[in-house]
Amino acid sequence: MIIVTGAGGQLGHALLESFPSARGLTRADWDVRLPPPDGLAADLVLHAAAWTDVDGAEDDPQSAAAVNVGGVQHAAELGAPLVVWSSDYVFDGAKREPYLESDAPSPLSAYGRTKLHGEAAAGEEAWVVRSSWLFGPTSRNFVRTMLRLGAERDEVAVVDDQRGCPTYVGHLAEATREILDLPYGVYHVAASGDCTWAEFAEAIFAEAGLGTRVRRITSAEFGAKAPRPAYSVLRSTKGAPELPHWREGLRECLATLLA
Ligand SMILES: NC(=O)c1ccc[n+]([C@@H]2O[C@H](COP(=O)([O-])OP(=O)(O)OC[C@H]3O[C@@H](n4cnc5c(N)ncnc54)[C@H](OP(=O)(O)O)[C@@H]3O)[C@@H](O)[C@H]2O)c1
């Protein structure tokens, strides 16, 4: 039996499509801050449950850690091979060229620290998949937010001094099959190509046929609570699957969203 935690989230949804025989567990089925429910058995655990509110983690790092570290520890207690997802936010962004698996993490935010500690909590029989800027047709994400704002406004202000790889959850979920053929360890799996949030927003409006303008602003102007890396492009030197370009992911996502 394959188990997918976080089944109500955007990656969880995509994993259930890529692994149709898997059993999806939502928070109502198993709050991962607690040990696994009695009798829950698995041959493989795809652990997509996480605290993903990056700014909220600054206010309440302990609650974030209870999910992102404690939850991973509890998933490992099932004793089955485990896939956990981590984040480009384990890096500080100072490098300005693609981050490889061999680069030393140095998170800027409380969220990034919980994800880094969560990597360690996964144990030896685990694939740790670092990805970035996830989007898909469900849940809260940048694409859905831009479509909503684009329908309401002529202009949207978007940060233009953070560069990363917007990754379509459908592509990431499919790549998980290939990851299972690799040795346990840390892998970087993010979309090909890179852009800033402002460039991504422009592509979203163009692909969706919206005339909304993007006003490029700095992270300081936007004023988010948690600091983010200015540069967090992820690439692999360990043979991790290469994903399609982010623009292709965007088109696939919009094809579902706008259908
Ligand atoms: N989103 C990104 O941009 C991004 C980037 C890099 C890496 N990642 C990582 O990728 C993975 C998947 O992220 P995602 O974008 O799919 O996140 P998501 O859409 O926010 O989904 C996370 C899911 O986890 C569930 N969850 C939260 N706390 C829980 C708990 N205590 N017990 C059980 N379930 C709980 C949430 O349920 P509720 O809806 O009930 O809260 C939600 O369904 C995470 O490990 C995340 O850190 C995400």
Short mmCIF file of C-alpha atoms and ligand atoms in Angstrom, two decimals:
data_model
loop_
_atom_site.label_atom_id
_atom_site.label_comp_id
_atom_site.label_asym_id
_atom_site.label_seq_id
_atom_site.Cartn_x
_atom_site.Cartn_y
_atom_site.Cartn_z
CA MET A 1 0.00 0.00 0.00
CA ILE A 2 1.28 3.47 -0.95
CA ILE A 3 0.21 6.25 1.39
CA VAL A 4 0.04 9.93 0.41
CA THR A 5 -0.13 12.37 3.34
CA GLY A 6 -1.28 15.94 2.76
CA ALA A 7 -3.76 14.53 0.24
CA GLY A 8 -5.78 17.75 0.32
CA GLY A 9 -2.80 19.89 -0.71
CA GLN A 10 -1.65 20.77 -4.21
CA LEU A 11 1.18 18.23 -4.38
CA GLY A 12 -0.95 15.61 -2.60
CA HIS A 13 -3.61 15.97 -5.30
CA ALA A 14 -1.04 15.54 -8.07
CA LEU A 15 0.53 12.53 -6.35
CA LEU A 16 -2.84 10.79 -6.17
CA GLU A 17 -3.17 11.27 -9.93
CA SER A 18 0.31 9.87 -10.59
CA PHE A 19 -0.12 7.01 -8.10
CA PRO A 20 -3.80 6.08 -8.60
CA SER A 21 -3.63 3.02 -6.34
CA ALA A 22 -2.35 5.09 -3.39
CA ARG A 23 -4.43 5.86 -0.31
CA GLY A 24 -4.66 9.59 0.33
CA LEU A 25 -4.73 10.81 3.93
CA THR A 26 -5.88 14.30 4.85
CA ARG A 27 -5.32 16.05 8.14
CA ALA A 28 -8.71 14.64 9.30
CA ASP A 29 -7.38 11.10 8.72
CA TRP A 30 -4.01 11.70 10.40
CA ASP A 31 -2.77 14.87 12.03
CA VAL A 32 0.93 14.25 11.41
CA ARG A 33 1.91 16.18 14.55
CA LEU A 34 0.81 12.95 16.26
CA PRO A 35 2.28 9.44 15.85
CA PRO A 36 0.71 7.33 13.08
CA PRO A 37 -2.75 5.94 13.85
CA ASP A 38 -2.83 2.35 15.12
CA GLY A 39 -2.91 -0.20 12.33
CA LEU A 40 -1.70 2.13 9.59
CA ALA A 41 0.71 0.13 7.42
CA ALA A 42 2.53 1.15 4.24
CA ASP A 43 5.05 -0.15 1.71
CA LEU A 44 5.88 3.40 0.62
CA VAL A 45 5.02 6.77 2.16
CA LEU A 46 4.76 9.89 -0.01
CA HIS A 47 4.75 12.54 2.70
CA ALA A 48 3.29 15.73 1.22
CA ALA A 49 1.74 17.08 4.44
CA ALA A 50 3.49 20.24 5.58
CA TRP A 51 3.14 23.70 7.10
CA THR A 52 3.60 25.85 3.99
CA ASP A 53 2.68 29.30 5.36
CA VAL A 54 6.15 30.84 5.05
CA ASP A 55 5.24 34.16 6.70
CA GLY A 56 3.10 32.48 9.36
CA ALA A 57 6.09 30.39 10.42
CA GLU A 58 7.94 33.55 11.47
CA ASP A 59 5.20 34.24 14.06
CA ASP A 60 4.83 30.66 15.21
CA PRO A 61 7.98 28.65 14.43
CA GLN A 62 7.13 26.00 17.01
CA SER A 63 3.82 25.11 15.38
CA ALA A 64 5.54 25.03 11.98
CA ALA A 65 8.22 22.72 13.36
CA ALA A 66 5.60 20.43 14.90
CA VAL A 67 4.36 19.72 11.37
CA ASN A 68 7.55 20.04 9.30
CA VAL A 69 9.91 18.25 11.68
CA GLY A 70 7.64 16.24 13.99
CA GLY A 71 5.42 15.22 11.09
CA VAL A 72 8.37 13.87 9.10
CA GLN A 73 9.60 11.99 12.17
CA HIS A 74 6.17 10.40 12.57
CA ALA A 75 6.01 9.48 8.88
CA ALA A 76 9.40 7.76 9.25
CA GLU A 77 8.02 5.79 12.21
CA LEU A 78 5.85 3.84 9.76
CA GLY A 79 9.08 2.03 8.88
CA ALA A 80 8.48 2.13 5.12
CA PRO A 81 10.61 3.82 2.45
CA LEU A 82 9.75 7.49 2.57
CA VAL A 83 9.67 10.42 0.14
CA VAL A 84 9.64 13.88 1.73
CA TRP A 85 9.61 17.22 -0.04
CA SER A 86 11.85 20.05 0.99
CA SER A 87 12.38 23.54 -0.31
CA ASP A 88 14.70 25.94 -2.11
CA TYR A 89 14.21 28.10 1.00
CA VAL A 90 16.87 26.00 2.78
CA PHE A 91 19.34 28.19 0.81
CA ASP A 92 20.14 31.86 1.46
CA GLY A 93 20.31 32.91 -2.21
CA ALA A 94 23.75 34.47 -2.01
CA LYS A 95 25.24 32.11 -4.61
CA ARG A 96 23.66 33.61 -7.76
CA GLU A 97 24.19 30.44 -9.78
CA PRO A 98 22.21 27.21 -9.54
CA TYR A 99 22.19 25.47 -6.17
CA LEU A 100 23.39 21.86 -6.36
CA GLU A 101 22.83 19.07 -3.85
CA SER A 102 26.43 19.55 -2.65
CA ASP A 103 25.82 23.20 -1.63
CA ALA A 104 25.55 23.98 2.08
CA PRO A 105 22.07 25.04 3.21
CA SER A 106 21.69 28.26 5.16
CA PRO A 107 18.00 29.11 5.57
CA LEU A 108 16.95 32.73 6.01
CA SER A 109 13.49 32.04 7.43
CA ALA A 110 11.84 30.01 10.18
CA TYR A 111 10.03 27.99 7.49
CA GLY A 112 13.36 27.21 5.78
CA ARG A 113 14.84 26.08 9.10
CA THR A 114 11.91 23.73 9.77
CA LYS A 115 12.27 22.22 6.29
CA LEU A 116 16.02 21.69 6.82
CA HIS A 117 15.42 20.00 10.18
CA GLY A 118 12.66 17.97 8.55
CA GLU A 119 15.18 16.66 6.01
CA ALA A 120 17.27 15.30 8.87
CA ALA A 121 14.19 13.78 10.53
CA ALA A 122 13.44 11.66 7.45
CA GLY A 123 16.08 9.07 8.41
CA GLU A 124 18.19 6.81 6.23
CA GLU A 125 15.52 5.14 4.11
CA ALA A 126 14.30 8.32 2.49
CA TRP A 127 14.43 10.38 -0.65
CA VAL A 128 14.49 14.09 0.19
CA VAL A 129 13.24 16.00 -2.83
CA ARG A 130 13.96 19.74 -2.77
CA SER A 131 11.69 21.64 -5.10
CA SER A 132 10.56 25.23 -5.49
CA TRP A 133 7.71 27.68 -6.15
CA LEU A 134 5.04 24.94 -6.50
CA PHE A 135 1.83 25.64 -8.37
CA GLY A 136 -1.09 23.54 -9.59
CA PRO A 137 -4.80 23.71 -10.29
CA THR A 138 -5.83 23.28 -6.61
CA SER A 139 -5.10 24.94 -3.25
CA ARG A 140 -3.54 28.33 -2.64
CA ASN A 141 -0.69 29.22 -4.97
CA PHE A 142 0.76 32.10 -6.99
CA VAL A 143 -0.94 31.18 -10.29
CA ARG A 144 -4.39 31.06 -8.72
CA THR A 145 -3.75 34.29 -6.82
CA MET A 146 -2.61 36.10 -10.01
CA LEU A 147 -5.67 34.89 -11.95
CA ARG A 148 -7.92 36.22 -9.20
CA LEU A 149 -6.11 39.58 -8.97
CA GLY A 150 -5.85 39.83 -12.76
CA ALA A 151 -9.62 39.52 -13.07
CA GLU A 152 -10.10 42.36 -10.54
CA ARG A 153 -7.37 44.88 -11.40
CA ASP A 154 -5.62 46.59 -14.32
CA GLU A 155 -2.24 46.41 -12.61
CA VAL A 156 -0.63 44.15 -10.02
CA ALA A 157 2.62 44.89 -8.15
CA VAL A 158 4.90 41.85 -8.12
CA VAL A 159 8.36 41.21 -6.68
CA ASP A 160 11.12 41.26 -9.28
CA ASP A 161 14.23 40.62 -7.18
CA GLN A 162 13.73 36.93 -6.37
CA ARG A 163 14.65 34.38 -9.04
CA GLY A 164 13.62 30.73 -8.95
CA CYS A 165 12.01 27.83 -10.81
CA PRO A 166 8.19 27.76 -10.70
CA THR A 167 7.43 24.04 -10.63
CA TYR A 168 4.19 22.43 -11.77
CA VAL A 169 3.04 19.83 -9.22
CA GLY A 170 1.93 17.46 -12.01
CA HIS A 171 5.50 17.34 -13.34
CA LEU A 172 6.94 16.92 -9.85
CA ALA A 173 4.52 14.11 -8.98
CA GLU A 174 5.32 12.22 -12.21
CA ALA A 175 9.06 12.60 -11.57
CA THR A 176 8.58 10.92 -8.19
CA ARG A 177 8.29 7.57 -10.02
CA GLU A 178 11.82 8.02 -11.39
CA ILE A 179 13.18 9.15 -8.03
CA LEU A 180 12.16 5.81 -6.55
CA ASP A 181 14.75 4.14 -8.82
CA LEU A 182 17.57 6.28 -7.37
CA PRO A 183 19.49 5.60 -4.14
CA TYR A 184 18.12 7.23 -0.99
CA GLY A 185 19.37 10.79 -0.48
CA VAL A 186 18.78 14.45 -1.24
CA TYR A 187 17.79 15.47 -4.79
CA HIS A 188 17.03 18.78 -6.46
CA VAL A 189 13.95 18.49 -8.70
CA ALA A 190 12.56 21.77 -10.06
CA ALA A 191 11.30 23.03 -13.41
CA SER A 192 13.75 23.85 -16.18
CA GLY A 193 14.27 27.55 -16.86
CA ASP A 194 14.05 30.28 -14.25
CA CYS A 195 12.37 33.64 -13.77
CA THR A 196 11.39 36.25 -11.20
CA TRP A 197 7.91 36.39 -9.67
CA ALA A 198 7.18 39.43 -11.86
CA GLU A 199 8.22 37.56 -15.01
CA PHE A 200 6.10 34.61 -13.90
CA ALA A 201 3.10 36.90 -13.36
CA GLU A 202 3.56 38.41 -16.85
CA ALA A 203 3.59 34.90 -18.33
CA ILE A 204 0.44 33.95 -16.38
CA PHE A 205 -1.45 37.02 -17.67
CA ALA A 206 -0.21 36.47 -21.24
CA GLU A 207 -1.09 32.75 -21.29
CA ALA A 208 -4.49 33.43 -19.70
CA GLY A 209 -5.27 36.20 -22.21
CA LEU A 210 -5.56 38.89 -19.51
CA GLY A 211 -4.43 42.45 -20.20
CA THR A 212 -3.30 43.04 -16.61
CA ARG A 213 -0.02 44.98 -16.28
CA VAL A 214 2.72 43.95 -13.88
CA ARG A 215 4.43 46.69 -11.86
CA ARG A 216 7.84 45.40 -10.83
CA ILE A 217 8.68 46.03 -7.18
CA THR A 218 11.41 44.97 -4.74
CA SER A 219 11.02 42.51 -1.88
CA ALA A 220 11.54 45.45 0.50
CA GLU A 221 8.62 47.32 -1.11
CA PHE A 222 6.40 44.23 -0.89
CA GLY A 223 7.33 43.83 2.78
CA ALA A 224 6.64 40.15 3.42
CA LYS A 225 7.32 39.06 6.97
CA ALA A 226 9.74 36.23 6.12
CA PRO A 227 12.93 36.89 4.18
CA ARG A 228 13.25 34.85 0.97
CA PRO A 229 16.37 33.97 -1.03
CA ALA A 230 17.02 36.41 -3.89
CA TYR A 231 18.19 33.50 -6.01
CA SER A 232 17.14 29.87 -5.51
CA VAL A 233 17.42 28.07 -8.83
CA LEU A 234 17.85 24.33 -8.12
CA ARG A 235 19.75 21.91 -10.35
CA SER A 236 20.91 18.33 -9.83
CA THR A 237 24.30 16.73 -10.26
CA LYS A 238 23.00 13.41 -8.91
CA GLY A 239 20.91 12.24 -11.85
CA ALA A 240 17.56 13.47 -10.56
CA PRO A 241 14.85 13.63 -13.22
CA GLU A 242 14.81 16.81 -15.32
CA LEU A 243 11.42 18.50 -15.40
CA PRO A 244 9.89 20.36 -18.34
CA HIS A 245 10.24 24.16 -18.54
CA TRP A 246 8.12 26.17 -16.08
CA ARG A 247 6.22 27.74 -18.99
CA GLU A 248 5.10 24.30 -20.15
CA GLY A 249 3.95 23.56 -16.60
CA LEU A 250 2.08 26.86 -16.57
CA ARG A 251 0.29 25.98 -19.84
CA GLU A 252 -0.73 22.56 -18.47
CA CYS A 253 -1.96 24.11 -15.24
CA LEU A 254 -3.97 26.79 -17.05
CA ALA A 255 -5.44 24.19 -19.42
CA THR A 256 -7.03 22.57 -16.35
CA LEU A 257 -7.87 25.78 -14.50
CA LEU A 258 -9.45 27.60 -17.43
CA ALA A 259 -11.21 24.55 -18.94
N1 LIG B 1 4.28 25.44 -2.05
C1 LIG B 1 5.53 25.66 -2.44
O1 LIG B 1 5.82 26.64 -3.13
C2 LIG B 1 6.63 24.69 -2.07
C3 LIG B 1 7.94 24.94 -2.52
C4 LIG B 1 8.93 24.03 -2.20
C5 LIG B 1 8.65 22.91 -1.43
N2 LIG B 1 7.36 22.72 -0.99
C6 LIG B 1 7.09 21.52 -0.18
O2 LIG B 1 6.29 20.64 -0.95
C7 LIG B 1 5.41 19.90 -0.09
C8 LIG B 1 3.98 20.03 -0.58
O3 LIG B 1 3.59 21.40 -0.53
P1 LIG B 1 2.22 21.92 -1.12
O4 LIG B 1 2.52 23.14 -1.89
O5 LIG B 1 1.46 20.80 -1.75
O6 LIG B 1 1.49 22.36 0.22
P2 LIG B 1 -0.08 22.63 0.52
O7 LIG B 1 -0.84 22.78 -0.75
O8 LIG B 1 -0.09 23.72 1.53
O9 LIG B 1 -0.52 21.26 1.18
C9 LIG B 1 -0.04 20.87 2.43
C10 LIG B 1 -1.04 19.90 3.00
O10 LIG B 1 -0.56 19.49 4.29
C11 LIG B 1 -1.67 19.45 5.15
N3 LIG B 1 -1.30 19.60 6.55
C12 LIG B 1 -0.86 20.71 7.20
N4 LIG B 1 -0.69 20.45 8.50
C13 LIG B 1 -1.02 19.15 8.68
C14 LIG B 1 -1.06 18.29 9.80
N5 LIG B 1 -0.70 18.72 11.03
N6 LIG B 1 -1.44 17.01 9.64
C15 LIG B 1 -1.82 16.55 8.41
N7 LIG B 1 -1.82 17.30 7.31
C16 LIG B 1 -1.41 18.60 7.44
C17 LIG B 1 -2.55 20.60 4.72
O11 LIG B 1 -3.85 20.37 5.18
P3 LIG B 1 -4.82 21.60 5.57
O12 LIG B 1 -5.28 22.12 4.25
O13 LIG B 1 -5.87 20.94 6.39
O14 LIG B 1 -3.97 22.58 6.34
C18 LIG B 1 -2.43 20.53 3.20
O15 LIG B 1 -3.41 19.67 2.66
C19 LIG B 1 5.66 20.45 1.31
O16 LIG B 1 6.61 19.65 1.95
C20 LIG B 1 6.26 21.82 1.05
O17 LIG B 1 7.05 22.26 2.13
C21 LIG B 1 6.36 23.58 -1.30
#
